[in-house]
Each structure stands twice: as structure tokens, then as C-alpha cells.
CSV table of C-alpha atoms and ligand atoms in Angstrom, one decimal:
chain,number,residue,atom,x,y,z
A,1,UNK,CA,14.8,-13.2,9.7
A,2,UNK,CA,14.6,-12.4,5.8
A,3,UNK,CA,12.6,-9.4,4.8
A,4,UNK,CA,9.0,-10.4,3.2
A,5,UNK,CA,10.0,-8.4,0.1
A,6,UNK,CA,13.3,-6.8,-0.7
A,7,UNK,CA,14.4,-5.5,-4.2
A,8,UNK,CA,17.5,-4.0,-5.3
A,9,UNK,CA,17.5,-2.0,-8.6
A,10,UNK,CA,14.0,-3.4,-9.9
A,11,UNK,CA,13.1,-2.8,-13.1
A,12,UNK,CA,10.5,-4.3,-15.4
A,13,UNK,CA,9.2,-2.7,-18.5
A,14,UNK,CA,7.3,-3.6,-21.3
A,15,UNK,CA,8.5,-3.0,-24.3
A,16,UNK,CA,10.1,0.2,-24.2
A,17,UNK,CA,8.2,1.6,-21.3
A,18,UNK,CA,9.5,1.1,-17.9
A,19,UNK,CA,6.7,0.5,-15.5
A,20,UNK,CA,9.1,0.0,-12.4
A,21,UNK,CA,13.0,1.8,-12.4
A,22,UNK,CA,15.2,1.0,-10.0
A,23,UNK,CA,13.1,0.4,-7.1
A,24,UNK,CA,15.2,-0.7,-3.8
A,25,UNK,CA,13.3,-1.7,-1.0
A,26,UNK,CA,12.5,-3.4,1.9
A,27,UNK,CA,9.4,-4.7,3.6
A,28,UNK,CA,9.6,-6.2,7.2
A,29,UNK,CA,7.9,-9.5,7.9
A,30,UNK,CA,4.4,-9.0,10.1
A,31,UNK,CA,1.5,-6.2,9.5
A,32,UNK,CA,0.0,-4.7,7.0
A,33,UNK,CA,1.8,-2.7,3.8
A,34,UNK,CA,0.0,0.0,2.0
A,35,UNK,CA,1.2,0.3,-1.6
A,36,UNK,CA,-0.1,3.8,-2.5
A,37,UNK,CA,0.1,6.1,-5.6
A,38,UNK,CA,-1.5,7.4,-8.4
A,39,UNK,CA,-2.6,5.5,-11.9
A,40,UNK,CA,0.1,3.5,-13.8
A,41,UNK,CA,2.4,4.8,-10.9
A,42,UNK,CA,4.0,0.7,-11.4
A,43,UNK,CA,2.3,-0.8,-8.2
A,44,UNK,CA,0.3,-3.6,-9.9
A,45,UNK,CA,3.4,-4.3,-12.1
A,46,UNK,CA,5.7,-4.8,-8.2
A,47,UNK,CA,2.7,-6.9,-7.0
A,48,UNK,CA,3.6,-9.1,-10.3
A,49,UNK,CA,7.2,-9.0,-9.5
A,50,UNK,CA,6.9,-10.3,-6.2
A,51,UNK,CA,3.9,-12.9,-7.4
A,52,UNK,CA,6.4,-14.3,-9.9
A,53,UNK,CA,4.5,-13.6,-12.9
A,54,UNK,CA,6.8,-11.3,-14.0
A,55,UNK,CA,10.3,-11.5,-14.2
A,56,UNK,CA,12.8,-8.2,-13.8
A,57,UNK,CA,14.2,-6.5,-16.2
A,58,UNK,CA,17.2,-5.5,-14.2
A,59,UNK,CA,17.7,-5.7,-10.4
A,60,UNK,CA,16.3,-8.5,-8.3
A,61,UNK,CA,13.8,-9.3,-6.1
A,62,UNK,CA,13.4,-11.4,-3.2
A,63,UNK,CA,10.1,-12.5,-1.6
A,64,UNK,CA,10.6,-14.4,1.8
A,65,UNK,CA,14.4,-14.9,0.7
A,66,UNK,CA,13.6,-16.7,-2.3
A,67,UNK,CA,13.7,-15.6,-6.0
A,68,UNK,CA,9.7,-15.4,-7.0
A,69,UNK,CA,9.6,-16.0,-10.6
A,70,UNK,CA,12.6,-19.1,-10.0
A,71,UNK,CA,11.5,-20.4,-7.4
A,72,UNK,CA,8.2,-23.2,-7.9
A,73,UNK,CA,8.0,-23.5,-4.3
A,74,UNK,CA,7.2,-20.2,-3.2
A,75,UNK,CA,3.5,-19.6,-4.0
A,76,UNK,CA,2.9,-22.3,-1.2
A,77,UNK,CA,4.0,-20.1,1.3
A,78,UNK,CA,2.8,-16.6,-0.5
A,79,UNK,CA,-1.3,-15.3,-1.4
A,80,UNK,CA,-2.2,-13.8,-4.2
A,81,UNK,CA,-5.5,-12.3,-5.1
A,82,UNK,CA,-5.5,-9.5,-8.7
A,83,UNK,CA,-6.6,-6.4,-9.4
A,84,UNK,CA,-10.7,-7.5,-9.3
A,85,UNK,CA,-10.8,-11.1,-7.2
A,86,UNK,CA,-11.1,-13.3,-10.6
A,87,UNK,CA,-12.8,-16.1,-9.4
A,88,UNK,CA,-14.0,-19.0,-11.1
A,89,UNK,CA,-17.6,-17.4,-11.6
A,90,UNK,CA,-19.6,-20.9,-12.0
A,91,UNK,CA,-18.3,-22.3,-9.1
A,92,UNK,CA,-19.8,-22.5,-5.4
A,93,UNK,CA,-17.8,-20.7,-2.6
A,94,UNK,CA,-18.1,-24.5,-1.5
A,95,UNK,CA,-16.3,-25.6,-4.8
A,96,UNK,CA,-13.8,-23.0,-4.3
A,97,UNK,CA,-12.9,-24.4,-0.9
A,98,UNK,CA,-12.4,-28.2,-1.9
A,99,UNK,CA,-10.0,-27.2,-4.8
A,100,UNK,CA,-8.4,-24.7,-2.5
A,101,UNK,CA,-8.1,-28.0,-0.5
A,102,UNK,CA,-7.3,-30.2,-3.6
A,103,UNK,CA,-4.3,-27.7,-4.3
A,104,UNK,CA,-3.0,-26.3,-1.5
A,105,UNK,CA,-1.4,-28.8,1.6
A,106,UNK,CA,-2.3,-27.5,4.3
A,107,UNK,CA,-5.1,-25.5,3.2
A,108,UNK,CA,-7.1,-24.9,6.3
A,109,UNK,CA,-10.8,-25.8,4.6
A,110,UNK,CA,-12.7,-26.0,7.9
A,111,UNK,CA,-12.2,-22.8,9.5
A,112,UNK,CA,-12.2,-21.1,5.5
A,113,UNK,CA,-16.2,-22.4,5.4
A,114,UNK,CA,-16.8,-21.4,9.2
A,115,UNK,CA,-15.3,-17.9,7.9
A,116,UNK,CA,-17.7,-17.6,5.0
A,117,UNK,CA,-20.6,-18.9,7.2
A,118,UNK,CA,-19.7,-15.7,10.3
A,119,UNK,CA,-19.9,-13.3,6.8
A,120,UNK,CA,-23.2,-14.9,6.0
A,121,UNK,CA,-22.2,-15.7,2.3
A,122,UNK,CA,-23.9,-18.6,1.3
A,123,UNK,CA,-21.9,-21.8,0.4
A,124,UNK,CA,-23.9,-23.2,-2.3
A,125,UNK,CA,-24.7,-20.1,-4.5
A,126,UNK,CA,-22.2,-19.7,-7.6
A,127,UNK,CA,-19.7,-16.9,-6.9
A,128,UNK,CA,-20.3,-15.4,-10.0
A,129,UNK,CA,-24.1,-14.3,-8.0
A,130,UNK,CA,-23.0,-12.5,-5.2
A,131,UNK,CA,-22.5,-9.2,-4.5
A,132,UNK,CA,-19.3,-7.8,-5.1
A,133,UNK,CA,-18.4,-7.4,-1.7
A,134,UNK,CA,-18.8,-11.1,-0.8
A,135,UNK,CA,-17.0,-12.1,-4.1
A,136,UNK,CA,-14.4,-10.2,-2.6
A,137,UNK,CA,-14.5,-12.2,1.1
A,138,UNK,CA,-14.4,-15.4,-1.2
A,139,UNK,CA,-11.3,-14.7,-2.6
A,140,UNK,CA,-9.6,-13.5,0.5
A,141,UNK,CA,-10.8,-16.0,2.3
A,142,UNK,CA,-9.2,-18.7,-0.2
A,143,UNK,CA,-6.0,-16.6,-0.1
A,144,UNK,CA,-6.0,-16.8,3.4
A,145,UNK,CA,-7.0,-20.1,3.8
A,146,UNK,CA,-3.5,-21.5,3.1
A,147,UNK,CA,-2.0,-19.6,5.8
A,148,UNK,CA,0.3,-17.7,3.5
A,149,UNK,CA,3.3,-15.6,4.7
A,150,UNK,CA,2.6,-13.3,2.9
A,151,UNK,CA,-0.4,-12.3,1.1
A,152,UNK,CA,-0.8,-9.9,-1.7
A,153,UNK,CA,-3.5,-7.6,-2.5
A,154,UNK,CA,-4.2,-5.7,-5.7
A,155,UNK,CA,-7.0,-3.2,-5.2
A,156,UNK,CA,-8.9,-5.7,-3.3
A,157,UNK,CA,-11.3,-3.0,-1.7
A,158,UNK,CA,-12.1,-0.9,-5.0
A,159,UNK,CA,-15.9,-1.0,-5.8
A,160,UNK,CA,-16.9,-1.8,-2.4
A,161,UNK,CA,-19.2,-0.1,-0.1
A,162,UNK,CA,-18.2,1.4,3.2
A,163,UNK,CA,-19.6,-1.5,5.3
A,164,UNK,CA,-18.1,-4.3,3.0
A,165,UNK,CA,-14.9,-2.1,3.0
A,166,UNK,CA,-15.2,-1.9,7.1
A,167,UNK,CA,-16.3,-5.4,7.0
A,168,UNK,CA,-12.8,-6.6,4.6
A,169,UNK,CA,-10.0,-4.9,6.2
A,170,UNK,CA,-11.8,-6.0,9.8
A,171,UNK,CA,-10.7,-9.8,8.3
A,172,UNK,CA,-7.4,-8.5,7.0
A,173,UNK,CA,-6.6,-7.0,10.3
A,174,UNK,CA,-7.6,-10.5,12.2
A,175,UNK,CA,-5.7,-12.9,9.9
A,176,UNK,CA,-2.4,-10.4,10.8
A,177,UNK,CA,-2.8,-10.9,14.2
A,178,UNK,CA,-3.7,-14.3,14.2
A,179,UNK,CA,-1.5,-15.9,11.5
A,180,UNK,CA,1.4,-13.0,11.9
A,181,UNK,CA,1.5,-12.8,7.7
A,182,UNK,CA,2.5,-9.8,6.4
A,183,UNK,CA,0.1,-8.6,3.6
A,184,UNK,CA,1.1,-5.9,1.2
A,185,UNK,CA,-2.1,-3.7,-0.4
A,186,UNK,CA,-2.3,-1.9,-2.6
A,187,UNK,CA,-5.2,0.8,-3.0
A,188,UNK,CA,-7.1,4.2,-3.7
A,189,UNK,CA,-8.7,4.4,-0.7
A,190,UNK,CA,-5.8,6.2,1.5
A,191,UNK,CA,-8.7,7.1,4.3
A,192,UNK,CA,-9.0,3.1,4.7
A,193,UNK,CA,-5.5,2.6,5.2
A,194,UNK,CA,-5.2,5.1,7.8
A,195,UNK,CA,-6.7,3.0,10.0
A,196,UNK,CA,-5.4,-0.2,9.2
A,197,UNK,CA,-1.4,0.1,8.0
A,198,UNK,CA,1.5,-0.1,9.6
A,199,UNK,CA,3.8,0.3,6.3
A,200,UNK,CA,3.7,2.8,3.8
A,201,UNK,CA,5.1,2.7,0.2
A,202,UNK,CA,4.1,5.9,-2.1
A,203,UNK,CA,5.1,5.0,-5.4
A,204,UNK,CA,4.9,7.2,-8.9
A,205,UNK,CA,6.2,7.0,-12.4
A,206,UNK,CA,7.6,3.3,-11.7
A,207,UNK,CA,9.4,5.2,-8.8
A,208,UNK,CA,9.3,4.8,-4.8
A,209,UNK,CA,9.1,8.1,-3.6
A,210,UNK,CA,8.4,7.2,0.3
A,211,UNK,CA,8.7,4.3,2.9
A,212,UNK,CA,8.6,3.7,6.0
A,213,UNK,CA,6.4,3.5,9.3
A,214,UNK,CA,3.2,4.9,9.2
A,215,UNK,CA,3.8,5.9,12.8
A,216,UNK,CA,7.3,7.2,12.2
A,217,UNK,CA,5.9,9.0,9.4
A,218,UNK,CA,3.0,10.7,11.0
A,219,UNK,CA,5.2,11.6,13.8
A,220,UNK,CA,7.9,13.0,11.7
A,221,UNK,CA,5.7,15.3,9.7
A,222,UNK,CA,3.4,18.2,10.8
A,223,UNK,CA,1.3,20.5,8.9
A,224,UNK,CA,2.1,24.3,9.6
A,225,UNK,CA,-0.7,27.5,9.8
A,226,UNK,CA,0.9,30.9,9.9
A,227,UNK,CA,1.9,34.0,8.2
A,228,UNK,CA,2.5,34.3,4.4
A,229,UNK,CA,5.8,33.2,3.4
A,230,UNK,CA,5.5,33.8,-0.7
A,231,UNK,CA,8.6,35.6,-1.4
A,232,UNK,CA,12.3,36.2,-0.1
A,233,UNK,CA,11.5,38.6,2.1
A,234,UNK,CA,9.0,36.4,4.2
A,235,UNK,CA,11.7,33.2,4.2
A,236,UNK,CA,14.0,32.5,6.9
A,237,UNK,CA,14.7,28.8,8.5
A,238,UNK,CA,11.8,27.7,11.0
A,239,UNK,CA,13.4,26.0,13.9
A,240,UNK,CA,12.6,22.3,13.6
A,241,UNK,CA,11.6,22.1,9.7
A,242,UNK,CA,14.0,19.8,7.7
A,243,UNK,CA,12.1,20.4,4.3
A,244,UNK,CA,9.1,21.9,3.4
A,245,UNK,CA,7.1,19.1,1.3
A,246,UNK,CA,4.4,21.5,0.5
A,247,UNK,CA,2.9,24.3,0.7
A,248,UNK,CA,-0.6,27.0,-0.2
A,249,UNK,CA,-1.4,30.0,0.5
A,250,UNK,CA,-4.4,32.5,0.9
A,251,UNK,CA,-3.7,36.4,1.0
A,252,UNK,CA,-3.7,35.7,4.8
A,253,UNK,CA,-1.5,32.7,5.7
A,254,UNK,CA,0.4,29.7,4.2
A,255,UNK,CA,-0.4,26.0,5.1
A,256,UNK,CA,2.6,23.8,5.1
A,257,UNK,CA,3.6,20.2,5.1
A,258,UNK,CA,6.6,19.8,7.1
A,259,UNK,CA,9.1,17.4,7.5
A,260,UNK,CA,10.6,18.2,10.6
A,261,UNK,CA,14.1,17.6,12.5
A,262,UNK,CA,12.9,18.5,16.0
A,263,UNK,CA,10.1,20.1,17.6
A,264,UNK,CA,8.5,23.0,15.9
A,265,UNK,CA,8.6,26.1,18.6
A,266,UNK,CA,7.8,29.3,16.3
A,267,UNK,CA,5.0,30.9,18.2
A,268,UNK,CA,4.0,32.0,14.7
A,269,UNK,CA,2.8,28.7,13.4
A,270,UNK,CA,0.1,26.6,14.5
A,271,UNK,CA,1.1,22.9,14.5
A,272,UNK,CA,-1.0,20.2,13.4
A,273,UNK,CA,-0.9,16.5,13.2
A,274,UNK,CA,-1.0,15.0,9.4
A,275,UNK,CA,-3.2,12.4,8.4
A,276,UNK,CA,-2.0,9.2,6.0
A,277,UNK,CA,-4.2,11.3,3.3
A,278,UNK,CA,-2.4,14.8,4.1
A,279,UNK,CA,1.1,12.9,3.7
A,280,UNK,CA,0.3,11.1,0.5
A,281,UNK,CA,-1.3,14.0,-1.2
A,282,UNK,CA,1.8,15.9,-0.3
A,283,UNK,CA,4.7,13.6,-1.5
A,284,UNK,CA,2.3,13.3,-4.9
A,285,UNK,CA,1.5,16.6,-5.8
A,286,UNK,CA,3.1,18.3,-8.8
A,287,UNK,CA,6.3,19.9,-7.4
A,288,UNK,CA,5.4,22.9,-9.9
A,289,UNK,CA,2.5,23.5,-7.3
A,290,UNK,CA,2.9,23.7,-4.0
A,291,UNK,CA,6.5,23.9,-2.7
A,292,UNK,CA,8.2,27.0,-1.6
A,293,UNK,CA,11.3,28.2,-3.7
A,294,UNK,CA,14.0,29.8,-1.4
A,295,UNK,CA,15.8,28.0,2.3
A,296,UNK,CA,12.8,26.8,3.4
A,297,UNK,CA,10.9,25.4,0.1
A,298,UNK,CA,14.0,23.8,-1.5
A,299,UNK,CA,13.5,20.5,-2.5
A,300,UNK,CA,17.3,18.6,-1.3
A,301,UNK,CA,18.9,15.5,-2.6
A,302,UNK,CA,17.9,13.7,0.1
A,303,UNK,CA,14.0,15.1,0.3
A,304,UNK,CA,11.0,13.7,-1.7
A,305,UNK,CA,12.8,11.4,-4.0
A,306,UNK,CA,13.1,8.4,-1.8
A,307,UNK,CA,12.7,8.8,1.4
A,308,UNK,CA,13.2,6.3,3.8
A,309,UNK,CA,12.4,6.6,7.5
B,1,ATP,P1,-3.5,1.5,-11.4
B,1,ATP,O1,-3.5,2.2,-10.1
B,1,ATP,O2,-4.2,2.2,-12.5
B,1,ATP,O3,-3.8,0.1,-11.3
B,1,ATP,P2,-0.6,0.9,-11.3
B,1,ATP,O4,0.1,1.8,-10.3
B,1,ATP,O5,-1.0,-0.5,-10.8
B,1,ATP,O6,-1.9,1.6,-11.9
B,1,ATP,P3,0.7,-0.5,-13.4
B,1,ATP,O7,-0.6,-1.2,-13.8
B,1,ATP,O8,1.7,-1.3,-12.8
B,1,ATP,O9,0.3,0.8,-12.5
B,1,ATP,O10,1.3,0.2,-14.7
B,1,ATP,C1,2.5,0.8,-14.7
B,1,ATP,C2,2.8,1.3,-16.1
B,1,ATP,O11,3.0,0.2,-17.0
B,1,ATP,C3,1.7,2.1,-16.8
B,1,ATP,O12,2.2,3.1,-17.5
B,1,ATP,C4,0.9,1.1,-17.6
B,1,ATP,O13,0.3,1.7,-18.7
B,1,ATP,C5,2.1,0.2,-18.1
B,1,ATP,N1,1.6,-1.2,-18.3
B,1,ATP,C6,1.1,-2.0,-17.3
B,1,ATP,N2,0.8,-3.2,-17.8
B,1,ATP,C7,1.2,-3.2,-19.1
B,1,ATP,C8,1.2,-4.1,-20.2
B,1,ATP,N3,0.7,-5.4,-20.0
B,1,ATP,N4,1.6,-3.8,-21.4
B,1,ATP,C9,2.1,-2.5,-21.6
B,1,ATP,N5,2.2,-1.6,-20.6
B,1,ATP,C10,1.7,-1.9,-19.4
């Protein structure tokens, strides 16, 4: 089966500024995607890429095998819903549901309004009324309500509460299970996605810095409590650490963020299981920072800059 998004080489910028560089990936059909990274990192700009509203500079990208911003057909099979779930503000959620009807075959109107009714957001109010949270249900309830393949989500949770936040990625989680889409999201709100994501992409400067399985991830990572190791004469090669990612220090001991080969059995450290937030934090902070110089801080070829497990 094609992948739900591969790209080779992307690149899009505007004007002279490159908001996406040579971006190779590839997203597995089925679960949930979470594009992470900080501010202009380029993950609103990929979103586009794969919508079709924007077409690449260099490379290519393919979204359920087809060519996005070529291919007319496409947006049938694929949801979109933008940074802030424009809506049409004077319309009823009822309104919203006949043209979603009107201009998508297939659309799946019945169960869309029996959706709305279970989240108690009320048909026949205009959109532009409610509460930002059930604004939000509307439009992901439209999206979904074609039964897309995939379905792509730009900052779909910011400016939610905790309970409408709970309440959204409860929906996202049910529509994966039950229509096997894939949906890609991107978002702030890393302690969210911990819960929900089976993918991880941590993008920055128009650059993917990680992929891969947020369970593979987790498991191939570990966060390391032991002695001070500022300084050659501290350094020497801890059994089972491929890379340190990062690391701080007190006067007392070092904390590091591992990426490890094997299992880590210096008596010396403590070992801890990494959270999504701990392993984003670590592959974005300012190499300047944290990392170690020296065998067991140095940064290889093969280490932050794209890796792919
Ligand atoms: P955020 O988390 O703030 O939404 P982002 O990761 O989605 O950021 P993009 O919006 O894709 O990042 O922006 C990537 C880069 O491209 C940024 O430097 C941004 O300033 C620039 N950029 C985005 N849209 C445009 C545009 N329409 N014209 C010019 N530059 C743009």
C-alpha cells in the first residue's frame, strides 16, 4: 500500500526564504501523526504541501500516491481543517452539514449531526456563536464527515480548554479506529500528544530533525541521573549510549538524554523512561546548551540531524 504522505527533497519557499529544505519523508497509512516543532519551524507550510495549496519548490510530494497540488481528485479522499477552524461564521452547524452534503459524495450527513448532537452543540445556532471548543468539533466533524483517508490538522487544539482538548482528541482517536484514516497534527501541546500519537515528526528551520514511532522512540531513549561528567577527565563511553542528545548538570550530578544501542548497565546512572515532552525538548534545544563535548557528547553525522527510527 502507498504511504499517506511521502516527500523526497521538499522544498517550498517564499520568496527568498525557504520555509521547508529538503524534507524526505514518509508517513505510514493508519494512526495518528504528530507534527511537532517550534514557531516558523515550516510545519503549517508541509500541511499546505500535502493540502495542495502549495506547490514545491523542488522535490515532490505524494499524498495517498497522488500528486496534491495536480491532482483535482485528491481532496475527495483527503481532510483538511487550517490553522484556527475557519468556518463560515453565519452559518448553522446544520447549514454546514447540508453543504458538506451538497459538496462532498459520500459525505456521511446522518451520523455527522448525531455526532454534533452526543457533543451537545446545538444545530441551529450560527457557528460563528459558539464557544471555541465546539467551533472546533464543527469543523472536525465536517472533515470527518467525508470519511477522508487522510485528514489534516493544523493546530486544531490551540485555544482550547483541557476538557474540550480531552473531549477533541477523544473524537480524533475514535474516527482512527473506526474509519482507519491516518491524520497528521500538528501542535504545541506535546503533553496531548503523548497520549494520543503513534507517529512523531519534530521539525525546525524548514528541517525534519526526527521521525519515527513514538513507541520505538520512547523505547530507544532513556534519560540518565549520575555523577558529573563536565570535562575530559569525567568522559569515558557508557555501555549502551549511542549519543548523548542532551545533557545538565548541577555541582552534584548530570542529567542526560540518551539515545541508546543496548541496555544501559552502569550501576552509576539511574535510568529513567522519557516522556514525548522530554524527547522533543531534547532534539530542539540549542545544541550550544546542553550537549556534552568529548566521546560521549559528540553530536555524529548520523545523530540529531535526521533521525529516522
Ligand atoms: P507556527 O508554529 O508558528 O504556526 P510553522 O511551523 O507552522 O509555525 P510556517 O507557518 O510553515 O511555520 O512558516 C515557516 C516559515 O515560512 C516561517 O519563517 C514563516 O515566517 C515563513 N512563512 C510562512 N508563510 C509565509 C508567507 N505566506 N509569506 C512569507 N513567509 C511565510
Amino acid at each position: 500500500m502507498t504511504a499517506a504522505v511521502e516527500t523526497t527533497g521538499l522544498g517550498a519557499r517564499y520568496g527568498r526564504h525557504w520555509a521547508v529544505r529538503d524534507c524526505t519523508l514518509s508517513l505510514p497509512r493508519g494512526g495518528i501523526v504528530a507534527l511537532v516543532g517550534p514557531n516558523g519551524a515550516g510545519k503549517t507550510t508541509l500541511l499546505h504541501l500535502a493540502a495542495g495549496l502549495l506547490r514545491p519548490s523542488t522535490g515532490s510530494i505524494r499524498v495517498l500516491g497522488e500528486k496534491p497540488y495536480y491532482s483535482s481528485g485528491l481532496m475527495t479522499r483527503v481532510g483538511f481543517v487550517a490553522q484556527g477552524a475557519p468556518l463560515y461564521s453565519d452559518f448553522t452547524a446544520d447549514e454546514l452539514l447540508v453543504m458538506g452534503s451538497k459538496l462532498n459524495r459520500g459525505f456521511e450527513q446522518a451520523s455527522a449531526r448525531e455526532q454534533l448532537r452526543r457533543l451537545d452543540i446545538p444545530l441551529h445556532w450560527r457557528v460563528g456563536s459558539l464557544p471555541g471548543g465546539q467551533r472546533v468539533q464543527v469543523a472536525l466533524t465536517l472533515a470527518l464527515g467525508k470519511r477522508p483517508e487522510l485528514l489534516l490538522l493544523d493546530e486544531p487544539a490551540a485555544g482550547l480548554d483541557l476538557l474540550a482538548r480531552r473531549e477533541f482528541l477523544r473524537t480524533l482517536m475514535g474516527s482512527t479506529a473506526e474509519q482507519g484514516a491516518t491524520i497528521v497534527l500538528s501542535s504545541h501541546l506535546i503533553e496531548d500528544l503523548d497520549r494520543v500519537c503513534d507517529w512523531l515528526v519534530i521539525m525546525s528551520a524548514g528541517q525534519v530533525q526526527v521521525l519515527g514511532s513514538v513507541e520505538e522512540l520512547k523505547a530507544r531513549h532513556k534519560v540518565l541521573i549520575g555523577p558529573v561528567v563536565i570535562g575530559s577527565a569525567h568522559q569515558k563511553k557508557i555501555i549502551g549510549v549511542a549519543q548523548v542528545v542532551r545533557a545538565s548538570h548541577t555541582d552534584r550530578q548530570s542529567t542526560l538524554l540518551v539515545r541508546t544501542d543496548g541496555v544501559v548497565h552502569d550501576p552509576s546512572w539511574m535510568v529513567q523512561d522519557v516522556s514525548l515532552q522530554d524527547l522533543v525538548l531534547a532534539y530542539l534545544a540549542d545544541p550550544a546548551e546542553g550537549l556534552l563535548p568529548g566521546p560521549i557528547g559528540h553530536r555524529s553525522d548520523n545523530g540529531v540531524q535526521g533521525v529516522h527510527v
